[in-house]
Coordinates of C-alpha atoms and ligand atoms in Angstrom, one line a residue:
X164 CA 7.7 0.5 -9.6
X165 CA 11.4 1.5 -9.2
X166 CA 10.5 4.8 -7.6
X167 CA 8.3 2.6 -5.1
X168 CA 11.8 0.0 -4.9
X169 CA 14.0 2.9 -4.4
X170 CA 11.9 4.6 -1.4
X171 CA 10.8 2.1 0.8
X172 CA 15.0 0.7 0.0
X173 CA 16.0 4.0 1.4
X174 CA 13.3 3.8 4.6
X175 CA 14.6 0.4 5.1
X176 CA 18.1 1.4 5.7
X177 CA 17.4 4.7 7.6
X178 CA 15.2 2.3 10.2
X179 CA 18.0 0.4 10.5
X180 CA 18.6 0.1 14.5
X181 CA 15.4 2.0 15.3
X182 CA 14.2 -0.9 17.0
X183 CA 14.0 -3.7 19.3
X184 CA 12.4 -6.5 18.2
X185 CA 12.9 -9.8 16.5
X186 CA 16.0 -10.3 19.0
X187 CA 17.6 -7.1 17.4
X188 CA 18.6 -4.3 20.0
X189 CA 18.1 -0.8 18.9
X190 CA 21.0 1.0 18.1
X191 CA 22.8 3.2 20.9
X192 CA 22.1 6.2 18.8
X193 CA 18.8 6.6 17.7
X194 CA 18.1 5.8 13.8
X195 CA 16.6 8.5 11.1
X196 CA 13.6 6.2 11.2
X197 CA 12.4 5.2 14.8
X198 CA 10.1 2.7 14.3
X199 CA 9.0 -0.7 12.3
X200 CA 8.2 0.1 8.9
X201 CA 5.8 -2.7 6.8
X202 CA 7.7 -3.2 3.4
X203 CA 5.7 -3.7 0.2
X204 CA 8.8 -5.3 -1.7
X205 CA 7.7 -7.2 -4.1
X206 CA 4.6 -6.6 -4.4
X207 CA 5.0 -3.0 -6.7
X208 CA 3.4 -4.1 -9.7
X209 CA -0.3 -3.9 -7.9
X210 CA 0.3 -0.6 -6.5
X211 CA 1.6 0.5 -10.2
X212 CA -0.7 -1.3 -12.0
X213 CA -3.8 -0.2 -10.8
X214 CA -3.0 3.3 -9.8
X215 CA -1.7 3.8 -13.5
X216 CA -5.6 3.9 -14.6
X217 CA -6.5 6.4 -11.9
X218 CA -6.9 10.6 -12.2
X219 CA -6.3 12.5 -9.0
X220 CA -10.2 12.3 -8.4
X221 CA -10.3 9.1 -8.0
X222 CA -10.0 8.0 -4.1
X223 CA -7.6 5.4 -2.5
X224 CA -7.7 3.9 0.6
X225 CA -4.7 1.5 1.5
X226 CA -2.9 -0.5 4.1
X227 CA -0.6 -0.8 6.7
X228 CA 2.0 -1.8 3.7
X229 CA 0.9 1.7 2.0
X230 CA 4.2 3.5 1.4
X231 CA 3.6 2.2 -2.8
X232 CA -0.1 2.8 -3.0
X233 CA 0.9 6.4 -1.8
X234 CA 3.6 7.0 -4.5
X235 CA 1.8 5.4 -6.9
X236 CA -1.5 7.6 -6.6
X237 CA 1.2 10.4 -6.8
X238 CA 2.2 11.8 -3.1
X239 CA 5.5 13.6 -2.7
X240 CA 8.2 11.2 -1.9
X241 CA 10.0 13.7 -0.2
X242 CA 7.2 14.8 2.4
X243 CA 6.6 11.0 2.8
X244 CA 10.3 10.4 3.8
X245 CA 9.7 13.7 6.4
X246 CA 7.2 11.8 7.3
X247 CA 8.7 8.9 8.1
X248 CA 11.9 10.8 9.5
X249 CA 9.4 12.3 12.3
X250 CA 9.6 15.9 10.8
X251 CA 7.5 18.7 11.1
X252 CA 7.3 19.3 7.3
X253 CA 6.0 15.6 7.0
X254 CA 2.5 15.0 6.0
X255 CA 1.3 14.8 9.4
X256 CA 3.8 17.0 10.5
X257 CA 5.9 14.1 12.2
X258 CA 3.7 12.8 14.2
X259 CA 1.9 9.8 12.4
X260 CA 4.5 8.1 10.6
X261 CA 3.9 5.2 8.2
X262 CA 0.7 4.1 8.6
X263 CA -1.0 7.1 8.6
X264 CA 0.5 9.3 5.7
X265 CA -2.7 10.7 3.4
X266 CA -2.3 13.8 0.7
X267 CA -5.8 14.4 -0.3
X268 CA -4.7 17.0 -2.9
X269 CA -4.0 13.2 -4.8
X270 CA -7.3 11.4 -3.8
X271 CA -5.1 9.5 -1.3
X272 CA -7.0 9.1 1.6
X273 CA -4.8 7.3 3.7
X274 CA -2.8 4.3 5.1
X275 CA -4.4 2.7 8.0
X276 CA -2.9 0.2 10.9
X277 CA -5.6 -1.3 11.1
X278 CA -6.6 -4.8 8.8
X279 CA -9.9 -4.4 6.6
X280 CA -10.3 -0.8 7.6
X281 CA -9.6 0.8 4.8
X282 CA -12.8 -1.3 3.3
X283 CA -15.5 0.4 4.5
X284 CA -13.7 4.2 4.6
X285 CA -13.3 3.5 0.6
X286 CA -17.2 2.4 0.1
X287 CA -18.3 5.2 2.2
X288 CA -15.9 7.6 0.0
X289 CA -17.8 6.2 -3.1
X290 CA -20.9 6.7 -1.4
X291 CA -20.2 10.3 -1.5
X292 CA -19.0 10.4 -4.9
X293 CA -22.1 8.8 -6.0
X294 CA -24.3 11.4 -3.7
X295 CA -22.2 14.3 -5.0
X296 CA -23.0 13.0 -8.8
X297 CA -18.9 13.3 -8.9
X298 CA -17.5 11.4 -12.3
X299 CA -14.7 9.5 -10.4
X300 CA -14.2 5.9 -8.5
X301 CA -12.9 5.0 -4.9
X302 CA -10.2 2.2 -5.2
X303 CA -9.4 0.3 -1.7
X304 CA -6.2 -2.0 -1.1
X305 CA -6.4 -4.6 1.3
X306 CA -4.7 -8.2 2.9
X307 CA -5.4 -11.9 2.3
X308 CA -5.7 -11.7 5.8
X309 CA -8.2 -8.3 6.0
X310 CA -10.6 -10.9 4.4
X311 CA -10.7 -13.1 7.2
X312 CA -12.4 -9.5 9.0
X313 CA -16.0 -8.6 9.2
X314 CA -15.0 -5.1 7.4
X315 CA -14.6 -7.0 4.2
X316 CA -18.0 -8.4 4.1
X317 CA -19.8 -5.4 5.2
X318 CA -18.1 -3.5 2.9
X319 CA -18.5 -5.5 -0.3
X320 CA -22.3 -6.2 0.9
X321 CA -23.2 -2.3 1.0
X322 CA -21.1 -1.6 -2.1
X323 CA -23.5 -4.1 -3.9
X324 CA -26.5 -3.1 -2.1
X325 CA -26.0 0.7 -3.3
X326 CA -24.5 -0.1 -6.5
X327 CA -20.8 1.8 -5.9
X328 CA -17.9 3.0 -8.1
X329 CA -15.5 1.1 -6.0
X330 CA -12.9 -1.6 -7.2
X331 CA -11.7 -3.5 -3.8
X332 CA -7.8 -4.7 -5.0
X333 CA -6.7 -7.5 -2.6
X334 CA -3.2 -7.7 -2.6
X335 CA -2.6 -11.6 -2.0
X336 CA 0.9 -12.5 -0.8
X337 CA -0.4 -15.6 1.1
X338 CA 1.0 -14.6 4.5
X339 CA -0.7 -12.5 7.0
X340 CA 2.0 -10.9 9.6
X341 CA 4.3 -14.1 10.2
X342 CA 1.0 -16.7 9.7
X343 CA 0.6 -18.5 6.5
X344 CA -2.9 -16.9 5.4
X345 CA -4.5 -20.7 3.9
X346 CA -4.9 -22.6 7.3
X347 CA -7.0 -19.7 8.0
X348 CA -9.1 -18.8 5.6
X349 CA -12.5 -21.1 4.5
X350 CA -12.5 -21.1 0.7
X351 CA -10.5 -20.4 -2.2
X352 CA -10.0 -16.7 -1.0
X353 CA -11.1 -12.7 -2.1
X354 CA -12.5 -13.9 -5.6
X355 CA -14.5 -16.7 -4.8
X356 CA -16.4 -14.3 -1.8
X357 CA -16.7 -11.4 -3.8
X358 CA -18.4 -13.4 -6.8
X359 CA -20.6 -15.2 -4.5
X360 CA -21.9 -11.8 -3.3
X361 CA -22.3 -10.8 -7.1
X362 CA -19.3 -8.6 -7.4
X363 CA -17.7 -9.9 -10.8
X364 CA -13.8 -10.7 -10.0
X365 CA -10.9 -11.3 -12.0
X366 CA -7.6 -12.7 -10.5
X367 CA -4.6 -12.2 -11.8
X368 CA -0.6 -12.7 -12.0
X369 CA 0.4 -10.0 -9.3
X370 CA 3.9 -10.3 -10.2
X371 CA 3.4 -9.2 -13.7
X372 CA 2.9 -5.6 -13.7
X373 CA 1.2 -5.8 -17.8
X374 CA -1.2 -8.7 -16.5
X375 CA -2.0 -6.3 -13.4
X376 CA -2.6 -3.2 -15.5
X377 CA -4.6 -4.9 -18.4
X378 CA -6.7 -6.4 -15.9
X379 CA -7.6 -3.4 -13.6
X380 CA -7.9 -0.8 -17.0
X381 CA -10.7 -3.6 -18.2
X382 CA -12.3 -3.9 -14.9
X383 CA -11.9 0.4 -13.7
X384 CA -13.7 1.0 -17.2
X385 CA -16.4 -0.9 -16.3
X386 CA -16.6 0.9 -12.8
X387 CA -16.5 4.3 -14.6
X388 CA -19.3 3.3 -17.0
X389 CA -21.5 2.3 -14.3
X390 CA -21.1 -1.4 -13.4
X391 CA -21.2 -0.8 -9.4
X392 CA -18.2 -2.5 -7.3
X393 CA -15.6 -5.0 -8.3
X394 CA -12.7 -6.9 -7.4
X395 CA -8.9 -7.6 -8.6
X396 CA -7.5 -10.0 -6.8
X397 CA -3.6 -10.4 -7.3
X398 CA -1.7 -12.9 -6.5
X399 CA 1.8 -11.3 -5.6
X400 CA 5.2 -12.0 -3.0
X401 CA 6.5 -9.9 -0.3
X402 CA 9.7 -10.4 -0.2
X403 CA 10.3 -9.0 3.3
X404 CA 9.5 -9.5 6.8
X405 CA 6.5 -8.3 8.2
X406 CA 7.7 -5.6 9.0
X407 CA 11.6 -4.3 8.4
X408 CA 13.7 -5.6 11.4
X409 CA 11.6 -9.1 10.7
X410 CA 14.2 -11.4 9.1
X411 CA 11.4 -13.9 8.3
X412 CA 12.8 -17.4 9.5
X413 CA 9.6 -18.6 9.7
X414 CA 9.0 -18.7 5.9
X415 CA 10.3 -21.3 3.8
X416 CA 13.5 -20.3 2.1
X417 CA 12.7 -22.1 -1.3
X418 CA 9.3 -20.1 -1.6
X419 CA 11.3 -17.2 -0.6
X420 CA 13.8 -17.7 -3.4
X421 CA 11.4 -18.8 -6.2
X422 CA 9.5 -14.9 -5.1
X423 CA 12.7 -13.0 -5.7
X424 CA 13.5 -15.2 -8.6
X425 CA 9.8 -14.1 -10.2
X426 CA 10.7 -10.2 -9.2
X427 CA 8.8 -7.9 -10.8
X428 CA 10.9 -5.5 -11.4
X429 CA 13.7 -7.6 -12.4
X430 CA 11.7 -9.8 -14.9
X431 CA 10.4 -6.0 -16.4
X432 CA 14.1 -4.5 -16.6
X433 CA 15.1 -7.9 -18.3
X434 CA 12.4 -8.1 -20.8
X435 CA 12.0 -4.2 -21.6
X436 CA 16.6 -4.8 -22.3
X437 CA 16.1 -7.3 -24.5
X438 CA 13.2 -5.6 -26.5
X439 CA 16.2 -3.1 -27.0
X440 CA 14.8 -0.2 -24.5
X441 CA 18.3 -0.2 -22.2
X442 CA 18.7 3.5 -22.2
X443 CA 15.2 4.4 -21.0
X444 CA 15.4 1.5 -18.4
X445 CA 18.4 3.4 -17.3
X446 CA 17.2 6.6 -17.3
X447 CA 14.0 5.8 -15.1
X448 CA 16.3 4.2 -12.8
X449 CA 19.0 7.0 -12.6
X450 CA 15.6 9.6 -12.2
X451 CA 14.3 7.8 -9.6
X452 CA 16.9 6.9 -7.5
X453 CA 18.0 10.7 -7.4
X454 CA 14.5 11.7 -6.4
X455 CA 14.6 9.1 -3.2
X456 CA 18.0 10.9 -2.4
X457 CA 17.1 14.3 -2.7
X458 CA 14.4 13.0 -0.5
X459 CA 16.2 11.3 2.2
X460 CA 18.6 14.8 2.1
X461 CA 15.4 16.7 2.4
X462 CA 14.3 14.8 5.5
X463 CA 17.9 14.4 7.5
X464 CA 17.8 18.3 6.8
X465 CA 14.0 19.2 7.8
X466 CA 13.3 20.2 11.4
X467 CA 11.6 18.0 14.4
X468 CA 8.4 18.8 15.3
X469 CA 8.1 22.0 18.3
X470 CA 7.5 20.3 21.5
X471 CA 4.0 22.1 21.5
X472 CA 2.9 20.0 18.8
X473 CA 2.3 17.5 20.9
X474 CA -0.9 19.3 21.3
X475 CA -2.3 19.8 18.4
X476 CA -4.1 18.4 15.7
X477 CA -5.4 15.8 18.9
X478 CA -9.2 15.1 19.3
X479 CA -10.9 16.1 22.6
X480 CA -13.8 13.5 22.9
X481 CA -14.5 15.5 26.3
X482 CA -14.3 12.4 28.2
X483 CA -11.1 13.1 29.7
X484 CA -12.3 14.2 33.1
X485 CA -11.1 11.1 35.7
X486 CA -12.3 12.1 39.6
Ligands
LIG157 C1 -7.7 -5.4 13.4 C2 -6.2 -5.7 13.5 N1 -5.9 -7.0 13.9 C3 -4.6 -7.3 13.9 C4 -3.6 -6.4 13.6 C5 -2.1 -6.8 13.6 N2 -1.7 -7.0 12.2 C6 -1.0 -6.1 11.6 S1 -0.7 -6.5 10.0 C7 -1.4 -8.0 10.2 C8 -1.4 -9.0 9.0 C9 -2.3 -8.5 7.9 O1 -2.2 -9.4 6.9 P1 -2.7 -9.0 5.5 O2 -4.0 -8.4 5.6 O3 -2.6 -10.3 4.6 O4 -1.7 -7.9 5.0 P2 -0.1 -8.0 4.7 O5 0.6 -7.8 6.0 O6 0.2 -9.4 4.2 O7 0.2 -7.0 3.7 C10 -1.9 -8.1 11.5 C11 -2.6 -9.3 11.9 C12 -4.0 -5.1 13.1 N3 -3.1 -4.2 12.8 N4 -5.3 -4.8 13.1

């Protein structure tokens, strides 16, 4: 979790000016980062909690909001940042930026800009586990707001149908870009349509990084030994704006401040002190927070992409013929 704090921290401050938006101008001189980046800050304890029970077979889909599901399933922080810097030793050699970083060498198979589509990429990934005979599980994080999709229901209707090793995680922080997710959403939410489609679900505290990983070993075991699909639905904050030059006036400030009072990490640090573990709690901060800097001097140092990347690595649908 603080390796997850300490990157997307670091990101934050190198986008810093990179945009114009919100009534923010972009700074004269353009920032390390050049573009909005969609902060998971405060909601770490899902990405770690899950990802802690998964091996580098296992398959991940994620979100927009995908820079901790990334680190967590183990992707290099320091060819994310490149990433994110617009360098050519990112993972998509500068040109995708941070919603479309994947590392399949860790089963990550990708963020993705667009709501609930990470749903069906992740059941048709457990599809071909399941054809292959392969002994892992696809795991797919989504929204509050992907639900409100047709993706989701397709996707949870042919992971039953077919009986998949897939466990859908939605990552419920009641808002949806800058609209509060309830007016807009018929029922009680992920749970209640996943059970009523026979997928047993399990919700859970998604600010308490213990109650997240207890819950998603239990229900990840059952998945491995053959139970077909299920869902984890935490309930967690985000502490940010949509996205990073988003200052959020739209939220209520005492909901904002009872989230960051119920930090994750914050309430883990305190309780792991107090249980008399200060020195490792320092040391995993110290680690960490040197790996995000070696990475942010990795990517200020790494070269832009050649100009003649601009043509690569681009699809020709052969349609691109106008008279
Ligand atoms: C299909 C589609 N519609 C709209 C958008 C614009 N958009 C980007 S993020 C977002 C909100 C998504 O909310 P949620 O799924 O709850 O995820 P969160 O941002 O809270 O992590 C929207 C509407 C989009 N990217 N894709």
């Amino acid at each position: 979790m603080v390796r997850i704090r300490a990157f997307e921290d670091a990101a934050e401050i190198a986008s810093q000016g990179g945009v114009a938006a919100w009534g923010k101008e972009a700074s004269s001189t353009p920032a390390l980062v050049r573009g909005p980046l969609h902060l998971s800050t405060g909601q770490e304890a899902v990405a770690a909690g899950v990802c802690a029970h998964l091996t580098p077979a296992d398959l991940l889909t994620s979100t927009h909001r995908g820079h901790g599901h990334t680190l967590a399933k183990g992707a290099d922080p320091a060819r994310m940042m490149c990433e994110l810097f617009g360098r050519a030793t990112g993972y998509n050699g500068g040109k995708g930026g941070s919603m479309h970083i994947a590392d399949f060498s860790v089963g990550m198979l990708g963020a993705n800009g667009v709501v609930a589509a990470g749903l069906p990429i992740a059941v048709g990934a457990a599809q071909g586990l399941k054809i292959r005979g392969v002994d892992a599980i696809a795991v797919c994080f989504f929204g509050d707001g992907a639900i409100n999709r047709g993706p989701f229901m397709e996707a949870l209707n042919w992971a039953v149908v077919y009986h998949l090793p897939v466990l859908f995680v939605c990552e419920d922080n009641r808002i949806s870009a800058t609209t509060a997710s309830a007016p807009m959403t018929a029922g009680p939410g992920a749970s209640a349509r996943a059970s009523a489609m026979g997928i047993a679900a399990v919700q859970v505290d998604g600010t308490d990084v213990r109650a997240v990983s207890n819950a998603a070993e239990a229900l990840i075991r059952e998945i491995r030994a053959g139970s077909g699909p299920r869902l984890l639905h935490a309930l967690t904050d985000r502490h940010k704006g949509h996205v990073s030059v988003d200052p959020g006036t739209y939220r209520d400030p005492a909901a904002v401040a009872a989230a960051l009072a119920r930090d994750v990490i914050g309430r883990t640090r305190a309780q792991l002190v107090a249980q008399g573990h200060a020195a490792q709690v320092e040391q995993i901060e110290r680690e960490a927070q040197a790996e995000i800097d070696a990475a942010v001097a990795t990517a200020t140092a790494a070269p832009l992409p050649d100009p003649s990347a601009a043509y690569t690595d681009i699809q020709n649908t052969g349609a691109g013929v106008w008279a």
